[in-house]
Amino acid sequence: MNDSYVVPVLCGMLILLCTLLAVVVAYREGKRIGALTRSDRFDRLTSPLALSETEWQIEFDEYEAKTRHTAWMRFRQYGSRIIGEGEDSEGRCCSAEGVVYADKLCYLYLERGRGGHSLGTVMVDMNDAGDQFDGMRCSWSVDRGAVSVDRIRLTREKSSPGKPLAQSHSPMVHSGDACSEKATSADLV
């Protein structure tokens, strides 16, 4: 091998090694920060509910407006933790994070729309058949500048066993993170 190639090859290998080292350090730091920002007590909760890769139709009546709202949510479950993404019939995206315990589901959600954000909580109980949650929803809306408390129902969407998540049959829930595709820098302020 020619000596003129040795120096560039060594420099390239050194750059590759430094890049790999930076990725490993960044990953470990992210895991460390994530562990500091959550309680391990939630990891010890047990639940017979298996909500991963399930889709739910959500219906609630807004008390003041006397309007029925419909939305769809797709959940992923990691132990007792729940992450959800969805969209309502008006095109507003919603992200959810929460926990399951016994036959109960409790999550925080952030709904992003053209007029602003809405933040709230949902606390529901599973019925005996295992296909429906009923409970309460409490939300705060920038649009209205007020808090509303409404009854809410989540109904499991009928799907074939083993159906991949990307082949959603709900009219609004897309594969991947539906909300991040629509988010702009103005939405995140």
PDB file of N, CA, C and O in Angstrom, residues 127-180:
ATOM      1  N   ASN A 127     -64.741  -1.747  30.598  1.00  0.00           N
ATOM      2  CA  ASN A 127     -65.935  -2.535  30.901  1.00  0.00           C
ATOM      3  C   ASN A 127     -65.582  -4.022  30.970  1.00  0.00           C
ATOM      4  O   ASN A 127     -64.467  -4.422  30.657  1.00  0.00           O
ATOM      5  N   ASP A 128     -66.548  -4.846  31.388  1.00  0.00           N
ATOM      6  CA  ASP A 128     -66.294  -6.277  31.561  1.00  0.00           C
ATOM      7  C   ASP A 128     -65.972  -6.989  30.252  1.00  0.00           C
ATOM      8  O   ASP A 128     -65.236  -7.968  30.232  1.00  0.00           O
ATOM      9  N   ALA A 129     -66.525  -6.507  29.135  1.00  0.00           N
ATOM     10  CA  ALA A 129     -66.292  -7.143  27.842  1.00  0.00           C
ATOM     11  C   ALA A 129     -64.898  -6.838  27.297  1.00  0.00           C
ATOM     12  O   ALA A 129     -64.417  -7.515  26.393  1.00  0.00           O
ATOM     13  N   GLY A 130     -64.237  -5.805  27.822  1.00  0.00           N
ATOM     14  CA  GLY A 130     -62.895  -5.467  27.382  1.00  0.00           C
ATOM     15  C   GLY A 130     -62.821  -4.703  26.084  1.00  0.00           C
ATOM     16  O   GLY A 130     -61.762  -4.636  25.457  1.00  0.00           O
ATOM     17  N   ASP A 131     -63.940  -4.111  25.655  1.00  0.00           N
ATOM     18  CA  ASP A 131     -63.926  -3.397  24.385  1.00  0.00           C
ATOM     19  C   ASP A 131     -64.285  -1.917  24.515  1.00  0.00           C
ATOM     20  O   ASP A 131     -64.400  -1.214  23.518  1.00  0.00           O
ATOM     21  N   GLN A 132     -64.428  -1.442  25.753  1.00  0.00           N
ATOM     22  CA  GLN A 132     -64.848  -0.061  25.927  1.00  0.00           C
ATOM     23  C   GLN A 132     -64.356   0.499  27.263  1.00  0.00           C
ATOM     24  O   GLN A 132     -64.381  -0.187  28.283  1.00  0.00           O
ATOM     25  N   PHE A 133     -63.906   1.748  27.221  1.00  0.00           N
ATOM     26  CA  PHE A 133     -63.570   2.501  28.420  1.00  0.00           C
ATOM     27  C   PHE A 133     -64.605   3.601  28.580  1.00  0.00           C
ATOM     28  O   PHE A 133     -64.986   4.244  27.598  1.00  0.00           O
ATOM     29  N   ASP A 134     -65.059   3.842  29.808  1.00  0.00           N
ATOM     30  CA  ASP A 134     -65.953   4.957  30.112  1.00  0.00           C
ATOM     31  C   ASP A 134     -65.360   5.744  31.269  1.00  0.00           C
ATOM     32  O   ASP A 134     -64.788   5.155  32.194  1.00  0.00           O
ATOM     33  N   GLY A 135     -65.516   7.069  31.223  1.00  0.00           N
ATOM     34  CA  GLY A 135     -65.008   7.882  32.317  1.00  0.00           C
ATOM     35  C   GLY A 135     -65.160   9.363  32.053  1.00  0.00           C
ATOM     36  O   GLY A 135     -66.110   9.804  31.424  1.00  0.00           O
ATOM     37  N   MET A 136     -64.187  10.114  32.548  1.00  0.00           N
ATOM     38  CA  MET A 136     -64.242  11.569  32.481  1.00  0.00           C
ATOM     39  C   MET A 136     -63.009  12.124  31.775  1.00  0.00           C
ATOM     40  O   MET A 136     -61.939  11.533  31.803  1.00  0.00           O
ATOM     41  N   ARG A 137     -63.214  13.289  31.199  1.00  0.00           N
ATOM     42  CA  ARG A 137     -62.164  14.017  30.502  1.00  0.00           C
ATOM     43  C   ARG A 137     -62.193  15.436  31.035  1.00  0.00           C
ATOM     44  O   ARG A 137     -63.254  16.045  31.159  1.00  0.00           O
ATOM     45  N   CYS A 138     -61.039  15.956  31.364  1.00  0.00           N
ATOM     46  CA  CYS A 138     -60.921  17.338  31.833  1.00  0.00           C
ATOM     47  C   CYS A 138     -59.927  18.026  30.911  1.00  0.00           C
ATOM     48  O   CYS A 138     -58.805  17.544  30.746  1.00  0.00           O
ATOM     49  N   SER A 139     -60.329  19.122  30.279  1.00  0.00           N
ATOM     50  CA  SER A 139     -59.426  19.774  29.329  1.00  0.00           C
ATOM     51  C   SER A 139     -59.384  21.278  29.540  1.00  0.00           C
ATOM     52  O   SER A 139     -60.351  21.886  29.988  1.00  0.00           O
ATOM     53  N   TRP A 140     -58.244  21.845  29.193  1.00  0.00           N
ATOM     54  CA  TRP A 140     -58.055  23.282  29.216  1.00  0.00           C
ATOM     55  C   TRP A 140     -57.750  23.711  27.798  1.00  0.00           C
ATOM     56  O   TRP A 140     -56.895  23.139  27.138  1.00  0.00           O
ATOM     57  N   SER A 141     -58.480  24.689  27.309  1.00  0.00           N
ATOM     58  CA  SER A 141     -58.341  25.128  25.933  1.00  0.00           C
ATOM     59  C   SER A 141     -57.920  26.590  25.867  1.00  0.00           C
ATOM     60  O   SER A 141     -58.505  27.443  26.528  1.00  0.00           O
ATOM     61  N   VAL A 142     -56.912  26.854  25.045  1.00  0.00           N
ATOM     62  CA  VAL A 142     -56.477  28.225  24.812  1.00  0.00           C
ATOM     63  C   VAL A 142     -57.578  28.975  24.082  1.00  0.00           C
ATOM     64  O   VAL A 142     -57.843  30.145  24.365  1.00  0.00           O
ATOM     65  N   ASP A 143     -58.248  28.293  23.129  1.00  0.00           N
ATOM     66  CA  ASP A 143     -59.311  28.935  22.353  1.00  0.00           C
ATOM     67  C   ASP A 143     -60.395  29.518  23.249  1.00  0.00           C
ATOM     68  O   ASP A 143     -60.809  30.659  23.087  1.00  0.00           O
ATOM     69  N   ARG A 144     -60.858  28.714  24.200  1.00  0.00           N
ATOM     70  CA  ARG A 144     -61.954  29.140  25.075  1.00  0.00           C
ATOM     71  C   ARG A 144     -61.439  29.827  26.332  1.00  0.00           C
ATOM     72  O   ARG A 144     -62.194  30.487  27.023  1.00  0.00           O
ATOM     73  N   GLY A 145     -60.194  29.600  26.673  1.00  0.00           N
ATOM     74  CA  GLY A 145     -59.636  30.154  27.899  1.00  0.00           C
ATOM     75  C   GLY A 145     -60.328  29.618  29.134  1.00  0.00           C
ATOM     76  O   GLY A 145     -60.482  30.321  30.127  1.00  0.00           O
ATOM     77  N   ALA A 146     -60.740  28.351  29.067  1.00  0.00           N
ATOM     78  CA  ALA A 146     -61.502  27.776  30.172  1.00  0.00           C
ATOM     79  C   ALA A 146     -61.236  26.281  30.278  1.00  0.00           C
ATOM     80  O   ALA A 146     -60.706  25.664  29.364  1.00  0.00           O
ATOM     81  N   VAL A 147     -61.663  25.737  31.421  1.00  0.00           N
ATOM     82  CA  VAL A 147     -61.566  24.305  31.664  1.00  0.00           C
ATOM     83  C   VAL A 147     -62.945  23.694  31.461  1.00  0.00           C
ATOM     84  O   VAL A 147     -63.952  24.279  31.857  1.00  0.00           O
ATOM     85  N   SER A 148     -62.994  22.524  30.837  1.00  0.00           N
ATOM     86  CA  SER A 148     -64.274  21.821  30.707  1.00  0.00           C
ATOM     87  C   SER A 148     -64.090  20.379  31.183  1.00  0.00           C
ATOM     88  O   SER A 148     -63.025  19.789  31.020  1.00  0.00           O
ATOM     89  N   VAL A 149     -65.141  19.844  31.790  1.00  0.00           N
ATOM     90  CA  VAL A 149     -65.148  18.460  32.258  1.00  0.00           C
ATOM     91  C   VAL A 149     -66.304  17.763  31.550  1.00  0.00           C
ATOM     92  O   VAL A 149     -67.446  18.228  31.613  1.00  0.00           O
ATOM     93  N   ASP A 150     -65.999  16.678  30.860  1.00  0.00           N
ATOM     94  CA  ASP A 150     -66.997  15.985  30.041  1.00  0.00           C
ATOM     95  C   ASP A 150     -66.878  14.479  30.229  1.00  0.00           C
ATOM     96  O   ASP A 150     -65.804  13.965  30.535  1.00  0.00           O
ATOM     97  N   ARG A 151     -67.979  13.764  29.981  1.00  0.00           N
ATOM     98  CA  ARG A 151     -67.948  12.302  29.945  1.00  0.00           C
ATOM     99  C   ARG A 151     -67.289  11.896  28.628  1.00  0.00           C
ATOM    100  O   ARG A 151     -67.440  12.569  27.619  1.00  0.00           O
ATOM    101  N   ILE A 152     -66.559  10.780  28.669  1.00  0.00           N
ATOM    102  CA  ILE A 152     -65.844  10.312  27.484  1.00  0.00           C
ATOM    103  C   ILE A 152     -65.982   8.798  27.381  1.00  0.00           C
ATOM    104  O   ILE A 152     -66.098   8.109  28.393  1.00  0.00           O
ATOM    105  N   ARG A 153     -65.980   8.308  26.157  1.00  0.00           N
ATOM    106  CA  ARG A 153     -66.056   6.865  25.897  1.00  0.00           C
ATOM    107  C   ARG A 153     -65.035   6.526  24.812  1.00  0.00           C
ATOM    108  O   ARG A 153     -64.980   7.170  23.772  1.00  0.00           O
ATOM    109  N   LEU A 154     -64.232   5.505  25.086  1.00  0.00           N
ATOM    110  CA  LEU A 154     -63.294   4.969  24.115  1.00  0.00           C
ATOM    111  C   LEU A 154     -63.784   3.573  23.747  1.00  0.00           C
ATOM    112  O   LEU A 154     -63.981   2.729  24.622  1.00  0.00           O
ATOM    113  N   THR A 155     -63.999   3.328  22.459  1.00  0.00           N
ATOM    114  CA  THR A 155     -64.480   2.039  21.981  1.00  0.00           C
ATOM    115  C   THR A 155     -63.417   1.430  21.080  1.00  0.00           C
ATOM    116  O   THR A 155     -62.958   2.076  20.130  1.00  0.00           O
ATOM    117  N   ARG A 156     -63.048   0.182  21.373  1.00  0.00           N
ATOM    118  CA  ARG A 156     -62.012  -0.489  20.574  1.00  0.00           C
ATOM    119  C   ARG A 156     -62.518  -0.682  19.151  1.00  0.00           C
ATOM    120  O   ARG A 156     -63.620  -1.168  18.917  1.00  0.00           O
ATOM    121  N   GLU A 157     -61.676  -0.301  18.214  1.00  0.00           N
ATOM    122  CA  GLU A 157     -61.996  -0.502  16.806  1.00  0.00           C
ATOM    123  C   GLU A 157     -61.867  -1.979  16.473  1.00  0.00           C
ATOM    124  O   GLU A 157     -60.944  -2.645  16.946  1.00  0.00           O
ATOM    125  N   LYS A 158     -62.773  -2.492  15.693  1.00  0.00           N
ATOM    126  CA  LYS A 158     -62.718  -3.895  15.279  1.00  0.00           C
ATOM    127  C   LYS A 158     -61.583  -4.054  14.273  1.00  0.00           C
ATOM    128  O   LYS A 158     -61.482  -3.321  13.320  1.00  0.00           O
ATOM    129  N   SER A 159     -60.708  -5.000  14.522  1.00  0.00           N
ATOM    130  CA  SER A 159     -59.612  -5.256  13.590  1.00  0.00           C
ATOM    131  C   SER A 159     -59.267  -6.731  13.629  1.00  0.00           C
ATOM    132  O   SER A 159     -59.555  -7.425  14.588  1.00  0.00           O
ATOM    133  N   SER A 160     -58.644  -7.162  12.564  1.00  0.00           N
ATOM    134  CA  SER A 160     -58.258  -8.567  12.505  1.00  0.00           C
ATOM    135  C   SER A 160     -57.001  -8.775  13.332  1.00  0.00           C
ATOM    136  O   SER A 160     -56.153  -7.903  13.412  1.00  0.00           O
ATOM    137  N   PRO A 161     -56.864  -9.942  13.977  1.00  0.00           N
ATOM    138  CA  PRO A 161     -55.674 -10.212  14.782  1.00  0.00           C
ATOM    139  C   PRO A 161     -54.412 -10.143  13.932  1.00  0.00           C
ATOM    140  O   PRO A 161     -54.396 -10.599  12.799  1.00  0.00           O
ATOM    141  N   GLY A 162     -53.379  -9.539  14.483  1.00  0.00           N
ATOM    142  CA  GLY A 162     -52.101  -9.462  13.791  1.00  0.00           C
ATOM    143  C   GLY A 162     -52.057  -8.439  12.687  1.00  0.00           C
ATOM    144  O   GLY A 162     -51.114  -8.393  11.919  1.00  0.00           O
ATOM    145  N   LYS A 163     -53.086  -7.620  12.569  1.00  0.00           N
ATOM    146  CA  LYS A 163     -53.109  -6.613  11.525  1.00  0.00           C
ATOM    147  C   LYS A 163     -52.046  -5.560  11.815  1.00  0.00           C
ATOM    148  O   LYS A 163     -52.019  -5.007  12.900  1.00  0.00           O
ATOM    149  N   PRO A 164     -51.148  -5.278  10.870  1.00  0.00           N
ATOM    150  CA  PRO A 164     -50.102  -4.295  11.123  1.00  0.00           C
ATOM    151  C   PRO A 164     -50.694  -2.922  11.397  1.00  0.00           C
ATOM    152  O   PRO A 164     -51.721  -2.544  10.832  1.00  0.00           O
ATOM    153  N   LEU A 165     -50.042  -2.176  12.258  1.00  0.00           N
ATOM    154  CA  LEU A 165     -50.504  -0.853  12.634  1.00  0.00           C
ATOM    155  C   LEU A 165     -50.562   0.090  11.444  1.00  0.00           C
ATOM    156  O   LEU A 165     -51.413   0.955  11.368  1.00  0.00           O
ATOM    157  N   ALA A 166     -49.643  -0.056  10.500  1.00  0.00           N
ATOM    158  CA  ALA A 166     -49.588   0.858   9.365  1.00  0.00           C
ATOM    159  C   ALA A 166     -50.815   0.732   8.472  1.00  0.00           C
ATOM    160  O   ALA A 166     -51.101   1.604   7.683  1.00  0.00           O
ATOM    161  N   GLN A 167     -51.587  -0.341   8.597  1.00  0.00           N
ATOM    162  CA  GLN A 167     -52.762  -0.529   7.766  1.00  0.00           C
ATOM    163  C   GLN A 167     -54.017  -0.188   8.548  1.00  0.00           C
ATOM    164  O   GLN A 167     -54.947  -0.961   8.653  1.00  0.00           O
ATOM    165  N   SER A 168     -54.039   1.008   9.073  1.00  0.00           N
ATOM    166  CA  SER A 168     -55.150   1.445   9.895  1.00  0.00           C
ATOM    167  C   SER A 168     -56.424   1.520   9.067  1.00  0.00           C
ATOM    168  O   SER A 168     -56.415   1.932   7.917  1.00  0.00           O
ATOM    169  N   HIS A 169     -57.534   1.125   9.673  1.00  0.00           N
ATOM    170  CA  HIS A 169     -58.809   1.252   8.985  1.00  0.00           C
ATOM    171  C   HIS A 169     -59.585   2.467   9.471  1.00  0.00           C
ATOM    172  O   HIS A 169     -60.617   2.799   8.920  1.00  0.00           O
ATOM    173  N   SER A 170     -59.104   3.128  10.510  1.00  0.00           N
ATOM    174  CA  SER A 170     -59.762   4.336  10.973  1.00  0.00           C
ATOM    175  C   SER A 170     -59.513   5.441   9.958  1.00  0.00           C
ATOM    176  O   SER A 170     -58.447   5.521   9.369  1.00  0.00           O
ATOM    177  N   PRO A 171     -60.495   6.301   9.739  1.00  0.00           N
ATOM    178  CA  PRO A 171     -60.355   7.302   8.701  1.00  0.00           C
ATOM    179  C   PRO A 171     -59.304   8.361   8.991  1.00  0.00           C
ATOM    180  O   PRO A 171     -58.874   9.056   8.093  1.00  0.00           O
ATOM    181  N   MET A 172     -58.872   8.490  10.245  1.00  0.00           N
ATOM    182  CA  MET A 172     -58.000   9.600  10.585  1.00  0.00           C
ATOM    183  C   MET A 172     -56.627   9.199  11.079  1.00  0.00           C
ATOM    184  O   MET A 172     -55.715   9.986  11.023  1.00  0.00           O
ATOM    185  N   VAL A 173     -56.478   8.019  11.648  1.00  0.00           N
ATOM    186  CA  VAL A 173     -55.206   7.662  12.266  1.00  0.00           C
ATOM    187  C   VAL A 173     -54.269   7.136  11.198  1.00  0.00           C
ATOM    188  O   VAL A 173     -54.577   6.195  10.501  1.00  0.00           O
ATOM    189  N   HIS A 174     -53.124   7.775  11.081  1.00  0.00           N
ATOM    190  CA  HIS A 174     -52.150   7.415  10.057  1.00  0.00           C
ATOM    191  C   HIS A 174     -51.021   6.625  10.684  1.00  0.00           C
ATOM    192  O   HIS A 174     -50.815   6.674  11.882  1.00  0.00           O
ATOM    193  N   SER A 175     -50.258   5.961   9.845  1.00  0.00           N
ATOM    194  CA  SER A 175     -49.097   5.255  10.378  1.00  0.00           C
ATOM    195  C   SER A 175     -48.043   6.268  10.776  1.00  0.00           C
ATOM    196  O   SER A 175     -47.973   7.355  10.236  1.00  0.00           O
ATOM    197  N   GLY A 176     -47.212   5.888  11.728  1.00  0.00           N
ATOM    198  CA  GLY A 176     -46.188   6.805  12.220  1.00  0.00           C
ATOM    199  C   GLY A 176     -46.810   7.837  13.129  1.00  0.00           C
ATOM    200  O   GLY A 176     -47.889   7.654  13.679  1.00  0.00           O
ATOM    201  N   ASP A 177     -46.150   8.947  13.284  1.00  0.00           N
ATOM    202  CA  ASP A 177     -46.612  10.020  14.150  1.00  0.00           C
ATOM    203  C   ASP A 177     -47.379  11.017  13.309  1.00  0.00           C
ATOM    204  O   ASP A 177     -46.800  11.879  12.659  1.00  0.00           O
ATOM    205  N   ALA A 178     -48.690  10.897  13.276  1.00  0.00           N
ATOM    206  CA  ALA A 178     -49.527  11.745  12.441  1.00  0.00           C
ATOM    207  C   ALA A 178     -49.356  13.210  12.780  1.00  0.00           C
ATOM    208  O   ALA A 178     -49.416  14.062  11.916  1.00  0.00           O
ATOM    209  N   CYS A 179     -49.156  13.518  14.033  1.00  0.00           N
ATOM    210  CA  CYS A 179     -49.072  14.914  14.454  1.00  0.00           C
ATOM    211  C   CYS A 179     -47.755  15.546  14.066  1.00  0.00           C
ATOM    212  O   CYS A 179     -47.716  16.708  13.716  1.00  0.00           O
ATOM    213  N   SER A 180     -46.666  14.800  14.124  1.00  0.00           N
ATOM    214  CA  SER A 180     -45.369  15.397  13.814  1.00  0.00           C
ATOM    215  C   SER A 180     -45.282  15.751  12.337  1.00  0.00           C
ATOM    216  O   SER A 180     -44.568  16.667  11.961  1.00  0.00           O
TER     217      SER A 180
END
